[in-house]
N, CA, C and O atoms as a Tinker XYZ file with bonds, in Angstrom:
   488  protein
     1  N      0.788000   -1.032000   -0.183000    73     2
     2  CA     0.205000   -0.081000   -0.313000    64     1     3
     3  C      1.038000    1.359000    0.123000    63     2     4     5
     4  O      1.960000    1.628000    0.893000    81     3
     5  N      0.274000    2.029000   -0.711000    73     3     6
     6  CA     1.180000    3.432000   -0.997000    64     5     7
     7  C      1.233000    4.092000    0.785000    63     6     8     9
     8  O      0.603000    3.593000    1.717000    81     7
     9  N      1.999000    5.100000    0.861000    73     7    10
    10  CA     2.132000    5.760000    2.056000    64     9    11
    11  C      0.817000    6.721000    2.154000    63    10    12    13
    12  O      0.099000    6.599000    3.146000    81    11
    13  N      0.487000    7.670000    1.151000    73    11    14
    14  CA    -0.669000    8.107000    0.938000    64    13    15
    15  C     -1.822000    7.375000    1.222000    63    14    16    17
    16  O     -2.773000    7.905000    1.797000    81    15
    17  N     -1.827000    5.922000    0.790000    73    15    18
    18  CA    -2.942000    5.200000    1.087000    64    17    19
    19  C     -3.244000    4.898000    2.500000    63    18    20    21
    20  O     -4.352000    5.009000    3.024000    81    19
    21  N     -2.081000    4.480000    3.104000    73    19    22
    22  CA    -1.625000    4.033000    4.612000    64    21    23
    23  C     -2.369000    5.346000    5.294000    63    22    24    25
    24  O     -3.319000    5.109000    6.039000    81    23
    25  N     -2.069000    6.395000    5.123000    73    23    26
    26  CA    -2.238000    7.587000    5.771000    64    25    27
    27  C     -3.572000    7.679000    5.902000    63    26    28    29
    28  O     -4.079000    7.376000    6.982000    81    27
    29  N     -4.628000    8.252000    4.472000    73    27    30
    30  CA    -5.761000    7.994000    4.438000    64    29    31
    31  C     -6.361000    7.065000    5.387000    63    30    32    33
    32  O     -7.020000    7.528000    6.318000    81    31
    33  N     -6.181000    5.570000    5.232000    73    31    34
    34  CA    -6.703000    4.578000    5.853000    64    33    35
    35  C     -6.935000    4.660000    7.483000    63    34    36    37
    36  O     -7.894000    4.348000    8.189000    81    35
    37  N     -5.521000    5.266000    7.797000    73    35    38
    38  CA    -5.339000    5.041000    9.457000    64    37    39
    39  C     -6.542000    6.643000    9.790000    63    38    40    41
    40  O     -7.321000    6.604000   10.742000    81    39
    41  N     -6.480000    7.776000    8.943000    73    39    42
    42  CA    -7.387000    8.384000    9.305000    64    41    43
    43  C     -8.901000    8.041000    9.118000    63    42    44    45
    44  O     -9.774000    8.529000    9.836000    81    43
    45  N     -9.119000    7.264000    8.213000    73    43    46
    46  CA   -10.438000    6.929000    8.242000    64    45    47
    47  C    -10.969000    5.780000    9.555000    63    46    48    49
    48  O    -12.007000    6.052000   10.159000    81    47
    49  N    -10.364000    4.812000    9.834000    73    47    50
    50  CA   -10.028000    4.330000   11.007000    64    49    51
    51  C    -10.402000    4.952000   12.383000    63    50    52    53
    52  O    -11.170000    4.527000   13.246000    81    51
    53  N     -9.775000    5.885000   12.351000    73    51    54
    54  CA    -9.486000    7.001000   13.601000    64    53    55
    55  C    -11.089000    7.426000   13.499000    63    54    56    57
    56  O    -11.881000    6.949000   14.311000    81    55
    57  N    -11.417000    8.110000   12.731000    73    55    58
    58  CA   -12.903000    8.899000   12.494000    64    57    59
    59  C    -13.828000    7.712000   12.774000    63    58    60    61
    60  O    -14.584000    7.931000   13.720000    81    59
    61  N    -13.966000    6.500000   12.192000    73    59    62
    62  CA   -14.928000    5.603000   12.352000    64    61    63
    63  C    -14.903000    5.000000   13.744000    63    62    64    65
    64  O    -15.935000    4.394000   14.034000    81    63
    65  N    -13.855000    5.035000   14.766000    73    63    66
    66  CA   -13.848000    4.569000   16.209000    64    65    67
    67  C    -14.015000    5.934000   16.915000    63    66    68    69
    68  O    -13.995000    5.846000   18.143000    81    67
    69  N    -14.176000    7.191000   16.404000    73    67    70
    70  CA   -14.888000    8.371000   16.873000    64    69    71
    71  C    -16.534000    8.340000   16.987000    63    70    72    73
    72  O    -17.236000    8.648000   17.950000    81    71
    73  N    -16.871000    7.915000   15.814000    73    71    74
    74  CA   -18.348000    7.819000   15.499000    64    73    75
    75  C    -18.761000    9.097000   14.524000    63    74    76    77
    76  O    -19.890000    9.552000   14.342000    81    75
    77  N    -17.476000    9.546000   13.941000    73    75    78
    78  CA   -18.025000   10.686000   13.137000    64    77    79
    79  C    -18.636000   10.389000   11.556000    63    78    80    81
    80  O    -18.777000   11.197000   10.638000    81    79
    81  N    -18.856000    9.335000   11.582000    73    79    82
    82  CA   -19.371000    9.139000   10.343000    64    81    83
    83  C    -20.744000    8.544000   10.437000    63    82    84    85
    84  O    -21.319000    8.139000    9.426000    81    83
    85  N    -21.335000    8.476000   11.752000    73    83    86
    86  CA   -22.767000    8.038000   12.241000    64    85    87
    87  C    -23.433000    9.275000   12.085000    63    86    88    89
    88  O    -22.921000   10.327000   12.467000    81    87
    89  N    -24.983000    9.186000   11.335000    73    87    90
    90  CA   -25.806000   10.186000   11.181000    64    89    91
    91  C    -25.632000   11.200000   10.037000    63    90    92    93
    92  O    -26.337000   12.199000    9.897000    81    91
    93  N    -24.772000   10.891000    9.357000    73    91    94
    94  CA   -24.513000   11.755000    8.225000    64    93    95
    95  C    -25.317000   11.458000    7.358000    63    94    96    97
    96  O    -25.616000   10.272000    7.223000    81    95
    97  N    -25.971000   12.584000    6.416000    73    95    98
    98  CA   -27.151000   12.460000    5.700000    64    97    99
    99  C    -26.796000   11.322000    4.644000    63    98   100   101
   100  O    -25.689000   10.903000    4.305000    81    99
   101  N    -28.008000   10.965000    4.248000    73    99   102
   102  CA   -27.635000    9.845000    3.289000    64   101   103
   103  C    -27.157000    8.578000    3.637000    63   102   104   105
   104  O    -26.863000    7.782000    2.744000    81   103
   105  N    -27.019000    8.227000    5.056000    73   103   106
   106  CA   -26.868000    7.105000    5.527000    64   105   107
   107  C    -27.539000    6.129000    5.129000    63   106   108   109
   108  O    -28.759000    6.262000    5.027000    81   107
   109  N    -26.995000    5.062000    4.847000    73   107   110
   110  CA   -27.944000    3.704000    4.547000    64   109   111
   111  C    -28.664000    3.611000    3.524000    63   110   112   113
   112  O    -29.462000    2.720000    3.232000    81   111
   113  N    -28.267000    4.939000    2.725000    73   111   114
   114  CA   -29.344000    5.031000    1.264000    64   113   115
   115  C    -28.239000    4.295000    0.380000    63   114   116   117
   116  O    -27.146000    4.078000    0.903000    81   115
   117  N    -28.479000    3.896000   -0.958000    73   115   118
   118  CA   -27.765000    3.627000   -2.142000    64   117   119
   119  C    -27.016000    4.807000   -2.602000    63   118   120   121
   120  O    -27.573000    5.902000   -2.680000    81   119
   121  N    -25.668000    4.621000   -2.937000    73   119   122
   122  CA   -24.976000    5.735000   -3.799000    64   121   123
   123  C    -25.530000    5.978000   -4.982000    63   122   124   125
   124  O    -26.165000    5.078000   -5.530000    81   123
   125  N    -25.379000    7.316000   -5.623000    73   123   126
   126  CA   -25.503000    7.672000   -6.995000    64   125   127
   127  C    -24.423000    7.650000   -7.498000    63   126   128   129
   128  O    -23.636000    8.556000   -7.224000    81   127
   129  N    -24.123000    6.812000   -8.219000    73   127   130
   130  CA   -22.949000    7.331000   -9.014000    64   129   131
   131  C    -23.039000    7.494000  -10.473000    63   130   132   133
   132  O    -23.816000    6.800000  -11.129000    81   131
   133  N    -22.230000    8.438000  -11.045000    73   131   134
   134  CA   -22.417000    8.929000  -12.643000    64   133   135
   135  C    -21.993000    7.321000  -13.528000    63   134   136   137
   136  O    -21.222000    6.482000  -13.062000    81   135
   137  N    -22.533000    7.233000  -14.530000    73   135   138
   138  CA   -21.973000    6.126000  -15.126000    64   137   139
   139  C    -20.716000    6.531000  -16.265000    63   138   140   141
   140  O    -20.761000    6.923000  -17.431000    81   139
   141  N    -19.905000    6.316000  -15.585000    73   139   142
   142  CA   -18.669000    6.988000  -16.469000    64   141   143
   143  C    -17.892000    5.711000  -17.376000    63   142   144   145
   144  O    -16.794000    5.772000  -17.929000    81   143
   145  N    -18.954000    4.422000  -17.322000    73   143   146
   146  CA   -18.443000    3.367000  -18.511000    64   145   147
   147  C    -17.849000    3.752000  -19.388000    63   146   148   149
   148  O    -16.778000    3.150000  -19.470000    81   147
   149  N    -18.044000    4.832000  -20.492000    73   147   150
   150  CA   -17.720000    5.373000  -21.709000    64   149   151
   151  C    -16.096000    6.144000  -21.731000    63   150   152   153
   152  O    -15.253000    6.386000  -22.595000    81   151
   153  N    -16.240000    6.359000  -20.199000    73   151   154
   154  CA   -14.733000    7.227000  -19.865000    64   153   155
   155  C    -13.540000    6.072000  -20.149000    63   154   156   157
   156  O    -13.970000    4.920000  -20.102000    81   155
   157  N    -12.356000    6.189000  -20.385000    73   155   158
   158  CA   -11.224000    5.391000  -20.073000    64   157   159
   159  C    -10.998000    5.518000  -18.741000    63   158   160   161
   160  O    -11.220000    6.572000  -18.145000    81   159
   161  N    -10.497000    4.357000  -18.124000    73   159   162
   162  CA   -10.332000    4.259000  -16.709000    64   161   163
   163  C     -9.191000    5.564000  -16.081000    63   162   164   165
   164  O     -9.169000    6.251000  -15.060000    81   163
   165  N     -8.354000    5.449000  -17.260000    73   163   166
   166  CA    -7.195000    6.442000  -16.756000    64   165   167
   167  C     -7.566000    7.778000  -16.655000    63   166   168   169
   168  O     -6.968000    8.515000  -15.871000    81   167
   169  N     -8.769000    8.313000  -17.571000    73   167   170
   170  CA    -9.091000    9.536000  -17.551000    64   169   171
   171  C    -10.272000   10.130000  -16.550000    63   170   172   173
   172  O    -10.384000   11.310000  -16.218000    81   171
   173  N    -11.275000    8.837000  -16.081000    73   171   174
   174  CA   -12.145000    8.972000  -14.877000    64   173   175
   175  C    -11.907000    9.955000  -13.776000    63   174   176   177
   176  O    -12.623000   10.931000  -13.552000    81   175
   177  N    -10.733000    9.578000  -13.043000    73   175   178
   178  CA   -10.580000   10.828000  -12.096000    64   177   179
   179  C    -10.510000   12.220000  -12.352000    63   178   180   181
   180  O    -11.187000   12.996000  -11.678000    81   179
   181  N     -9.532000   12.739000  -13.531000    73   179   182
   182  CA    -9.491000   13.892000  -14.038000    64   181   183
   183  C    -10.971000   14.487000  -14.479000    63   182   184   185
   184  O    -11.431000   15.513000  -13.980000    81   183
   185  N    -11.601000   13.758000  -15.411000    73   183   186
   186  CA   -12.926000   14.199000  -15.710000    64   185   187
   187  C    -13.662000   14.454000  -14.367000    63   186   188   189
   188  O    -13.871000   15.629000  -14.066000    81   187
   189  N    -14.066000   13.486000  -13.548000    73   187   190
   190  CA   -14.934000   13.930000  -12.227000    64   189   191
   191  C    -14.184000   15.030000  -11.775000    63   190   192   193
   192  O    -14.863000   16.050000  -11.656000    81   191
   193  N    -13.051000   15.136000  -11.500000    73   191   194
   194  CA   -12.683000   16.176000  -10.707000    64   193   195
   195  C    -12.970000   17.648000  -11.390000    63   194   196   197
   196  O    -13.176000   18.671000  -10.736000    81   195
   197  N    -12.948000   17.571000  -12.733000    73   195   198
   198  CA   -13.386000   18.923000  -13.542000    64   197   199
   199  C    -14.880000   18.839000  -13.409000    63   198   200   201
   200  O    -15.356000   19.911000  -13.037000    81   199
   201  N    -15.580000   18.079000  -13.563000    73   199   202
   202  CA   -17.084000   18.079000  -13.719000    64   201   203
   203  C    -17.271000   18.590000  -12.030000    63   202   204   205
   204  O    -18.250000   19.289000  -11.769000    81   203
   205  N    -16.379000   18.244000  -11.008000    73   203   206
   206  CA   -16.959000   18.756000   -9.613000    64   205   207
   207  C    -16.884000   19.896000   -9.583000    63   206   208   209
   208  O    -17.837000   20.549000   -9.158000    81   207
   209  N    -15.682000   20.532000  -10.042000    73   207   210
   210  CA   -15.278000   22.095000  -10.331000    64   209   211
   211  C    -15.756000   22.940000  -11.019000    63   210   212   213
   212  O    -15.415000   24.118000  -11.126000    81   211
   213  N    -17.116000   22.014000  -11.861000    73   211   214
   214  CA   -17.819000   22.771000  -12.757000    64   213   215
   215  C    -17.422000   23.472000  -13.897000    63   214   216   217
   216  O    -17.970000   24.493000  -14.311000    81   215
   217  N    -16.441000   22.901000  -14.409000    73   215   218
   218  CA   -15.365000   23.008000  -15.388000    64   217   219
   219  C    -16.165000   22.552000  -16.832000    63   218   220   221
   220  O    -16.694000   21.441000  -16.803000    81   219
   221  N    -16.249000   23.121000  -17.733000    73   219   222
   222  CA   -17.067000   22.661000  -18.999000    64   221   223
   223  C    -16.129000   22.672000  -20.324000    63   222   224   225
   224  O    -15.233000   23.515000  -20.353000    81   223
   225  N    -16.258000   21.914000  -21.264000    73   223   226
   226  CA   -15.497000   21.932000  -22.440000    64   225   227
   227  C    -16.187000   23.321000  -23.031000    63   226   228   229
   228  O    -17.280000   23.739000  -22.647000    81   227
   229  N    -15.393000   23.934000  -23.987000    73   227   230
   230  CA   -15.412000   25.053000  -24.683000    64   229   231
   231  C    -16.877000   24.947000  -25.434000    63   230   232   233
   232  O    -17.439000   25.999000  -25.740000    81   231
   233  N    -17.392000   23.893000  -25.682000    73   231   234
   234  CA   -18.384000   23.619000  -26.667000    64   233   235
   235  C    -19.799000   23.755000  -25.755000    63   234   236   237
   236  O    -20.865000   24.191000  -26.188000    81   235
   237  N    -19.591000   23.363000  -24.643000    73   235   238
   238  CA   -20.593000   23.131000  -23.627000    64   237   239
   239  C    -21.105000   24.590000  -22.929000    63   238   240   241
   240  O    -22.193000   25.040000  -22.570000    81   239
   241  N    -19.584000   25.116000  -22.940000    73   239   242
   242  CA   -19.472000   26.512000  -22.342000    64   241   243
   243  C    -20.394000   27.457000  -23.211000    63   242   244   245
   244  O    -21.220000   28.323000  -22.923000    81   243
   245  N    -20.003000   27.030000  -24.169000    73   243   246
   246  CA   -21.023000   28.055000  -25.535000    64   245   247
   247  C    -22.353000   27.884000  -25.629000    63   246   248   249
   248  O    -23.133000   28.784000  -25.940000    81   247
   249  N    -22.720000   26.533000  -25.322000    73   247   250
   250  CA   -24.155000   26.229000  -25.369000    64   249   251
   251  C    -25.101000   26.774000  -24.338000    63   250   252   253
   252  O    -26.304000   26.966000  -24.516000    81   251
   253  N    -24.187000   27.079000  -22.863000    73   251   254
   254  CA   -24.731000   27.484000  -21.589000    64   253   255
   255  C    -24.733000   29.087000  -21.927000    63   254   256   257
   256  O    -25.655000   29.765000  -21.475000    81   255
   257  N    -23.952000   29.552000  -22.532000    73   255   258
   258  CA   -24.051000   31.152000  -22.930000    64   257   259
   259  C    -25.060000   31.045000  -23.908000    63   258   260   261
   260  O    -25.988000   31.831000  -23.712000    81   259
   261  N    -25.180000   30.285000  -24.951000    73   259   262
   262  CA   -26.433000   30.703000  -25.575000    64   261   263
   263  C    -27.842000   30.546000  -25.063000    63   262   264   265
   264  O    -28.782000   31.032000  -25.692000    81   263
   265  N    -27.993000   29.967000  -24.086000    73   263   266
   266  CA   -29.106000   29.588000  -23.383000    64   265   267
   267  C    -29.425000   30.759000  -22.475000    63   266   268   269
   268  O    -30.562000   31.211000  -22.340000    81   267
   269  N    -28.274000   31.249000  -21.823000    73   267   270
   270  CA   -28.687000   32.614000  -21.066000    64   269   271
   271  C    -28.898000   33.874000  -21.845000    63   270   272   273
   272  O    -29.486000   34.854000  -21.387000    81   271
   273  N    -28.302000   33.784000  -23.249000    73   271   274
   274  CA   -28.820000   34.992000  -24.127000    64   273   275
   275  C    -30.259000   34.703000  -24.768000    63   274   276   277
   276  O    -31.135000   35.522000  -25.046000    81   275
   277  N    -30.261000   33.277000  -24.928000    73   275   278
   278  CA   -31.866000   33.473000  -25.210000    64   277   279
   279  C    -32.938000   34.084000  -24.066000    63   278   280   281
   280  O    -33.919000   34.812000  -24.218000    81   279
   281  N    -32.272000   33.410000  -22.703000    73   279   282
   282  CA   -33.359000   33.953000  -21.725000    64   281   283
   283  C    -33.163000   35.534000  -21.423000    63   282   284   285
   284  O    -34.044000   36.140000  -20.814000    81   283
   285  N    -31.965000   36.197000  -21.873000    73   283   286
   286  CA   -32.254000   37.537000  -21.709000    64   285   287
   287  C    -33.302000   37.997000  -22.942000    63   286   288   289
   288  O    -34.099000   38.916000  -22.754000    81   287
   289  N    -33.232000   37.308000  -24.164000    73   287   290
   290  CA   -33.984000   37.892000  -25.483000    64   289   291
   291  C    -35.431000   37.867000  -25.123000    63   290   292   293
   292  O    -36.169000   38.834000  -25.306000    81   291
   293  N    -35.928000   36.406000  -24.457000    73   291   294
   294  CA   -37.007000   36.346000  -23.772000    64   293   295
   295  C    -37.657000   37.365000  -23.033000    63   294   296   297
   296  O    -38.869000   37.573000  -23.072000    81   295
   297  N    -36.655000   38.133000  -22.213000    73   295   298
   298  CA   -37.163000   39.141000  -20.785000    64   297   299
   299  C    -36.912000   40.644000  -21.490000    63   298   300   301
   300  O    -37.198000   41.564000  -20.724000    81   299
   301  N    -36.461000   41.032000  -22.726000    73   299   302
   302  CA   -36.861000   41.910000  -23.312000    64   301   303
   303  C    -37.526000   42.403000  -24.617000    63   302   304   305
   304  O    -37.824000   41.627000  -25.525000    81   303
   305  N    -37.765000   43.877000  -24.665000    73   303   306
   306  CA   -38.895000   43.947000  -25.778000    64   305   307
   307  C    -37.870000   44.047000  -27.098000    63   306   308   309
   308  O    -36.673000   44.330000  -27.046000    81   307
   309  N    -38.620000   43.754000  -28.243000    73   307   310
   310  CA   -37.623000   44.007000  -29.552000    64   309   311
   311  C    -37.026000   45.301000  -29.763000    63   310   312   313
   312  O    -35.845000   45.553000  -29.998000    81   311
   313  N    -38.117000   46.176000  -29.636000    73   311   314
   314  CA   -37.592000   47.785000  -29.596000    64   313   315
   315  C    -36.571000   48.480000  -28.617000    63   314   316   317
   316  O    -36.201000   49.653000  -28.566000    81   315
   317  N    -36.248000   47.424000  -27.885000    73   315   318
   318  CA   -35.133000   47.879000  -26.830000    64   317   319
   319  C    -33.770000   47.796000  -27.348000    63   318   320   321
   320  O    -33.312000   46.740000  -27.783000    81   319
   321  N    -32.989000   49.096000  -27.301000    73   319   322
   322  CA   -31.693000   49.070000  -28.166000    64   321   323
   323  C    -30.672000   47.751000  -27.591000    63   322   324   325
   324  O    -29.695000   47.442000  -28.273000    81   323
   325  N    -30.921000   47.134000  -26.517000    73   323   326
   326  CA   -29.822000   45.957000  -26.425000    64   325   327
   327  C    -30.522000   44.783000  -27.257000    63   326   328   329
   328  O    -29.822000   43.810000  -27.538000    81   327
   329  N    -31.503000   44.803000  -27.558000    73   327   330
   330  CA   -32.021000   43.508000  -28.430000    64   329   331
   331  C    -31.282000   43.031000  -29.185000    63   330   332   333
   332  O    -30.714000   41.943000  -29.089000    81   331
   333  N    -31.181000   44.237000  -30.483000    73   331   334
   334  CA   -30.403000   43.626000  -31.494000    64   333   335
   335  C    -28.934000   43.214000  -31.100000    63   334   336   337
   336  O    -28.429000   42.206000  -31.594000    81   335
   337  N    -28.287000   43.971000  -30.244000    73   335   338
   338  CA   -26.474000   43.302000  -29.469000    64   337   339
   339  C    -26.877000   42.140000  -28.889000    63   338   340   341
   340  O    -25.914000   41.416000  -28.637000    81   339
   341  N    -28.001000   41.652000  -28.558000    73   339   342
   342  CA   -27.826000   40.484000  -27.688000    64   341   343
   343  C    -28.390000   39.263000  -28.730000    63   342   344   345
   344  O    -28.226000   38.089000  -28.398000    81   343
   345  N    -28.936000   39.544000  -29.767000    73   343   346
   346  CA   -29.659000   38.845000  -30.771000    64   345   347
   347  C    -28.461000   38.499000  -31.854000    63   346   348   349
   348  O    -28.330000   37.492000  -32.550000    81   347
   349  N    -27.627000   39.686000  -31.761000    73   347   350
   350  CA   -26.351000   39.205000  -32.882000    64   349   351
   351  C    -25.377000   38.407000  -32.354000    63   350   352   353
   352  O    -24.707000   37.720000  -33.126000    81   351
   353  N    -25.105000   38.359000  -30.770000    73   351   354
   354  CA   -24.237000   37.666000  -29.953000    64   353   355
   355  C    -24.991000   36.410000  -30.076000    63   354   356   357
   356  O    -24.218000   35.462000  -29.935000    81   355
   357  N    -26.060000   36.082000  -30.261000    73   355   358
   358  CA   -26.482000   34.724000  -30.113000    64   357   359
   359  C    -26.504000   34.120000  -31.540000    63   358   360   361
   360  O    -26.433000   32.899000  -31.684000    81   359
   361  N    -26.597000   34.914000  -32.536000    73   359   362
   362  CA   -26.076000   34.454000  -33.649000    64   361   363
   363  C    -25.044000   33.830000  -33.814000    63   362   364   365
   364  O    -24.889000   32.712000  -34.305000    81   363
   365  N    -24.319000   34.533000  -33.411000    73   363   366
   366  CA   -22.602000   34.493000  -33.718000    64   365   367
   367  C    -22.297000   32.919000  -33.090000    63   366   368   369
   368  O    -21.832000   31.971000  -33.723000    81   367
   369  N    -22.697000   32.942000  -31.679000    73   367   370
   370  CA   -22.730000   31.617000  -31.050000    64   369   371
   371  C    -23.098000   30.783000  -31.559000    63   370   372   373
   372  O    -22.462000   29.730000  -31.601000    81   371
   373  N    -24.491000   30.977000  -32.247000    73   371   374
   374  CA   -25.126000   29.627000  -32.995000    64   373   375
   375  C    -24.362000   28.881000  -33.993000    63   374   376   377
   376  O    -24.288000   27.661000  -34.138000    81   375
   377  N    -23.808000   29.816000  -34.654000    73   375   378
   378  CA   -22.729000   29.683000  -35.935000    64   377   379
   379  C    -21.752000   28.720000  -35.510000    63   378   380   381
   380  O    -21.649000   27.561000  -35.912000    81   379
   381  N    -20.796000   29.516000  -34.361000    73   379   382
   382  CA   -19.558000   28.953000  -33.944000    64   381   383
   383  C    -20.131000   27.504000  -33.306000    63   382   384   385
   384  O    -19.217000   26.688000  -33.196000    81   383
   385  N    -21.394000   27.022000  -32.877000    73   383   386
   386  CA   -21.605000   25.692000  -32.360000    64   385   387
   387  C    -22.172000   24.994000  -33.382000    63   386   388   389
   388  O    -22.316000   23.808000  -33.085000    81   387
   389  N    -22.545000   25.277000  -34.464000    73   387   390
   390  CA   -22.707000   24.396000  -35.868000    64   389   391
   391  C    -21.656000   24.153000  -36.434000    63   390   392   393
   392  O    -21.395000   23.094000  -37.005000    81   391
   393  N    -20.732000   25.390000  -36.305000    73   391   394
   394  CA   -19.298000   25.018000  -37.273000    64   393   395
   395  C    -18.486000   24.126000  -36.203000    63   394   396   397
   396  O    -17.496000   23.552000  -36.657000    81   395
   397  N    -18.779000   23.939000  -34.846000    73   395   398
   398  CA   -17.964000   22.794000  -33.836000    64   397   399
   399  C    -18.996000   21.453000  -34.081000    63   398   400   401
   400  O    -19.006000   20.476000  -33.332000    81   399
   401  N    -19.689000   21.582000  -35.046000    73   399   402
   402  CA   -20.330000   20.379000  -35.310000    64   401   403
   403  C    -21.829000   20.015000  -34.523000    63   402   404   405
   404  O    -22.472000   18.981000  -34.702000    81   403
   405  N    -22.118000   20.892000  -33.814000    73   403   406
   406  CA   -23.254000   20.772000  -32.640000    64   405   407
   407  C    -24.250000   21.132000  -32.901000    63   406   408   409
   408  O    -24.359000   22.107000  -33.645000    81   407
   409  N    -25.434000   20.438000  -32.355000    73   407   410
   410  CA   -26.813000   20.657000  -32.673000    64   409   411
   411  C    -27.200000   21.857000  -32.070000    63   410   412   413
   412  O    -26.891000   21.951000  -30.882000    81   411
   413  N    -27.819000   22.838000  -32.595000    73   411   414
   414  CA   -28.687000   24.299000  -32.182000    64   413   415
   415  C    -30.015000   24.368000  -32.323000    63   414   416   417
   416  O    -30.597000   25.450000  -32.408000    81   415
   417  N    -30.654000   23.151000  -32.363000    73   415   418
   418  CA   -32.008000   23.206000  -32.451000    64   417   419
   419  C    -32.560000   23.308000  -30.745000    63   418   420   421
   420  O    -33.780000   23.350000  -30.593000    81   419
   421  N    -31.935000   23.334000  -29.859000    73   419   422
   422  CA   -32.425000   23.689000  -28.511000    64   421   423
   423  C    -32.446000   25.279000  -28.320000    63   422   424   425
   424  O    -32.647000   25.770000  -27.209000    81   423
   425  N    -32.231000   26.049000  -29.453000    73   423   426
   426  CA   -32.356000   27.506000  -29.469000    64   425   427
   427  C    -33.690000   27.927000  -30.291000    63   426   428   429
   428  O    -34.038000   29.098000  -30.441000    81   427
   429  N    -34.296000   26.948000  -30.734000    73   427   430
   430  CA   -35.485000   27.223000  -31.566000    64   429   431
   431  C    -36.440000   26.276000  -31.319000    63   430   432   433
   432  O    -36.226000   25.154000  -30.859000    81   431
   433  N    -37.749000   26.849000  -31.703000    73   431   434
   434  CA   -39.022000   26.062000  -31.615000    64   433   435
   435  C    -39.660000   25.874000  -29.930000    63   434   436   437
   436  O    -39.602000   26.605000  -28.941000    81   435
   437  N    -40.228000   24.620000  -30.166000    73   435   438
   438  CA   -40.720000   24.114000  -28.937000    64   437   439
   439  C    -39.709000   23.694000  -27.871000    63   438   440   441
   440  O    -39.925000   24.071000  -26.719000    81   439
   441  N    -38.909000   23.145000  -28.062000    73   439   442
   442  CA   -37.764000   22.606000  -27.211000    64   441   443
   443  C    -37.285000   23.826000  -26.461000    63   442   444   445
   444  O    -37.146000   23.798000  -25.238000    81   443
   445  N    -36.986000   25.088000  -27.319000    73   443   446
   446  CA   -36.335000   26.530000  -26.622000    64   445   447
   447  C    -37.565000   26.734000  -25.947000    63   446   448   449
   448  O    -37.176000   26.325000  -24.853000    81   447
   449  N    -38.574000   27.003000  -25.778000    73   447   450
   450  CA   -39.715000   27.169000  -25.056000    64   449   451
   451  C    -39.853000   26.239000  -23.606000    63   450   452   453
   452  O    -40.099000   26.743000  -22.510000    81   451
   453  N    -39.704000   25.221000  -23.778000    73   451   454
   454  CA   -39.594000   24.432000  -22.647000    64   453   455
   455  C    -38.386000   24.507000  -21.987000    63   454   456   457
   456  O    -38.451000   24.360000  -20.766000    81   455
   457  N    -37.281000   24.700000  -22.485000    73   455   458
   458  CA   -35.903000   24.916000  -21.758000    64   457   459
   459  C    -36.260000   26.417000  -21.088000    63   458   460   461
   460  O    -36.216000   26.525000  -19.863000    81   459
   461  N    -36.511000   27.233000  -21.680000    73   459   462
   462  CA   -36.893000   28.632000  -20.912000    64   461   463
   463  C    -37.848000   28.482000  -19.688000    63   462   464   465
   464  O    -37.741000   29.170000  -18.672000    81   463
   465  N    -38.726000   27.585000  -19.868000    73   463   466
   466  CA   -39.765000   27.693000  -19.239000    64   465   467
   467  C    -38.996000   26.810000  -17.675000    63   466   468   469
   468  O    -38.997000   27.072000  -16.473000    81   467
   469  N    -38.563000   25.989000  -18.303000    73   467   470
   470  CA   -37.669000   25.106000  -17.131000    64   469   471
   471  C    -36.631000   25.868000  -15.907000    63   470   472   473
   472  O    -36.611000   25.896000  -14.676000    81   471
   473  N    -35.851000   26.418000  -16.966000    73   471   474
   474  CA   -34.965000   27.602000  -16.122000    64   473   475
   475  C    -35.530000   28.745000  -15.440000    63   474   476   477
   476  O    -34.876000   29.522000  -14.746000    81   475
   477  N    -36.750000   28.814000  -15.663000    73   475   478
   478  CA   -37.469000   30.213000  -15.113000    64   477   479
   479  C    -38.550000   29.309000  -13.637000    63   478   480   481
   480  O    -38.955000   29.829000  -12.597000    81   479
   481  N    -38.680000   28.269000  -13.985000    73   479   482
   482  CA   -38.837000   27.368000  -12.644000    64   481   483
   483  C    -38.039000   27.111000  -11.738000    63   482   484   485
   484  O    -38.599000   26.855000  -10.672000    81   483
   485  N    -36.859000   27.071000  -11.723000    73   483   486
   486  CA   -35.812000   26.768000  -11.017000    64   485   487
   487  C    -35.651000   27.769000  -10.351000    63   486   488
   488  O    -34.721000   27.833000   -9.547000    81   487
């Protein structure tokens, strides 16, 4: 066993003997694990770390920004001076997403309406 593993194991055993793990939220409930079977084993820890730090790949970050711009557009009038600027930024972002090979249907039609409704409900 590696030195770090031994150190961690010793601290876990000490905490268990002191009862520090008793009464924690979720005790006795099954763990909810992400399905990372499609990720190579050597990359899983790094991907999980990035996910927990809320880091997204650039394409997904652009999707999130596009959704935010869509929400802004839904909240302002078309005659508002900022409407044209936000609309232009959204169009440019949509173009970038399409060039990256990503589907942009989430910005249009019924799905966009449902997405905006869900955002507003949260």
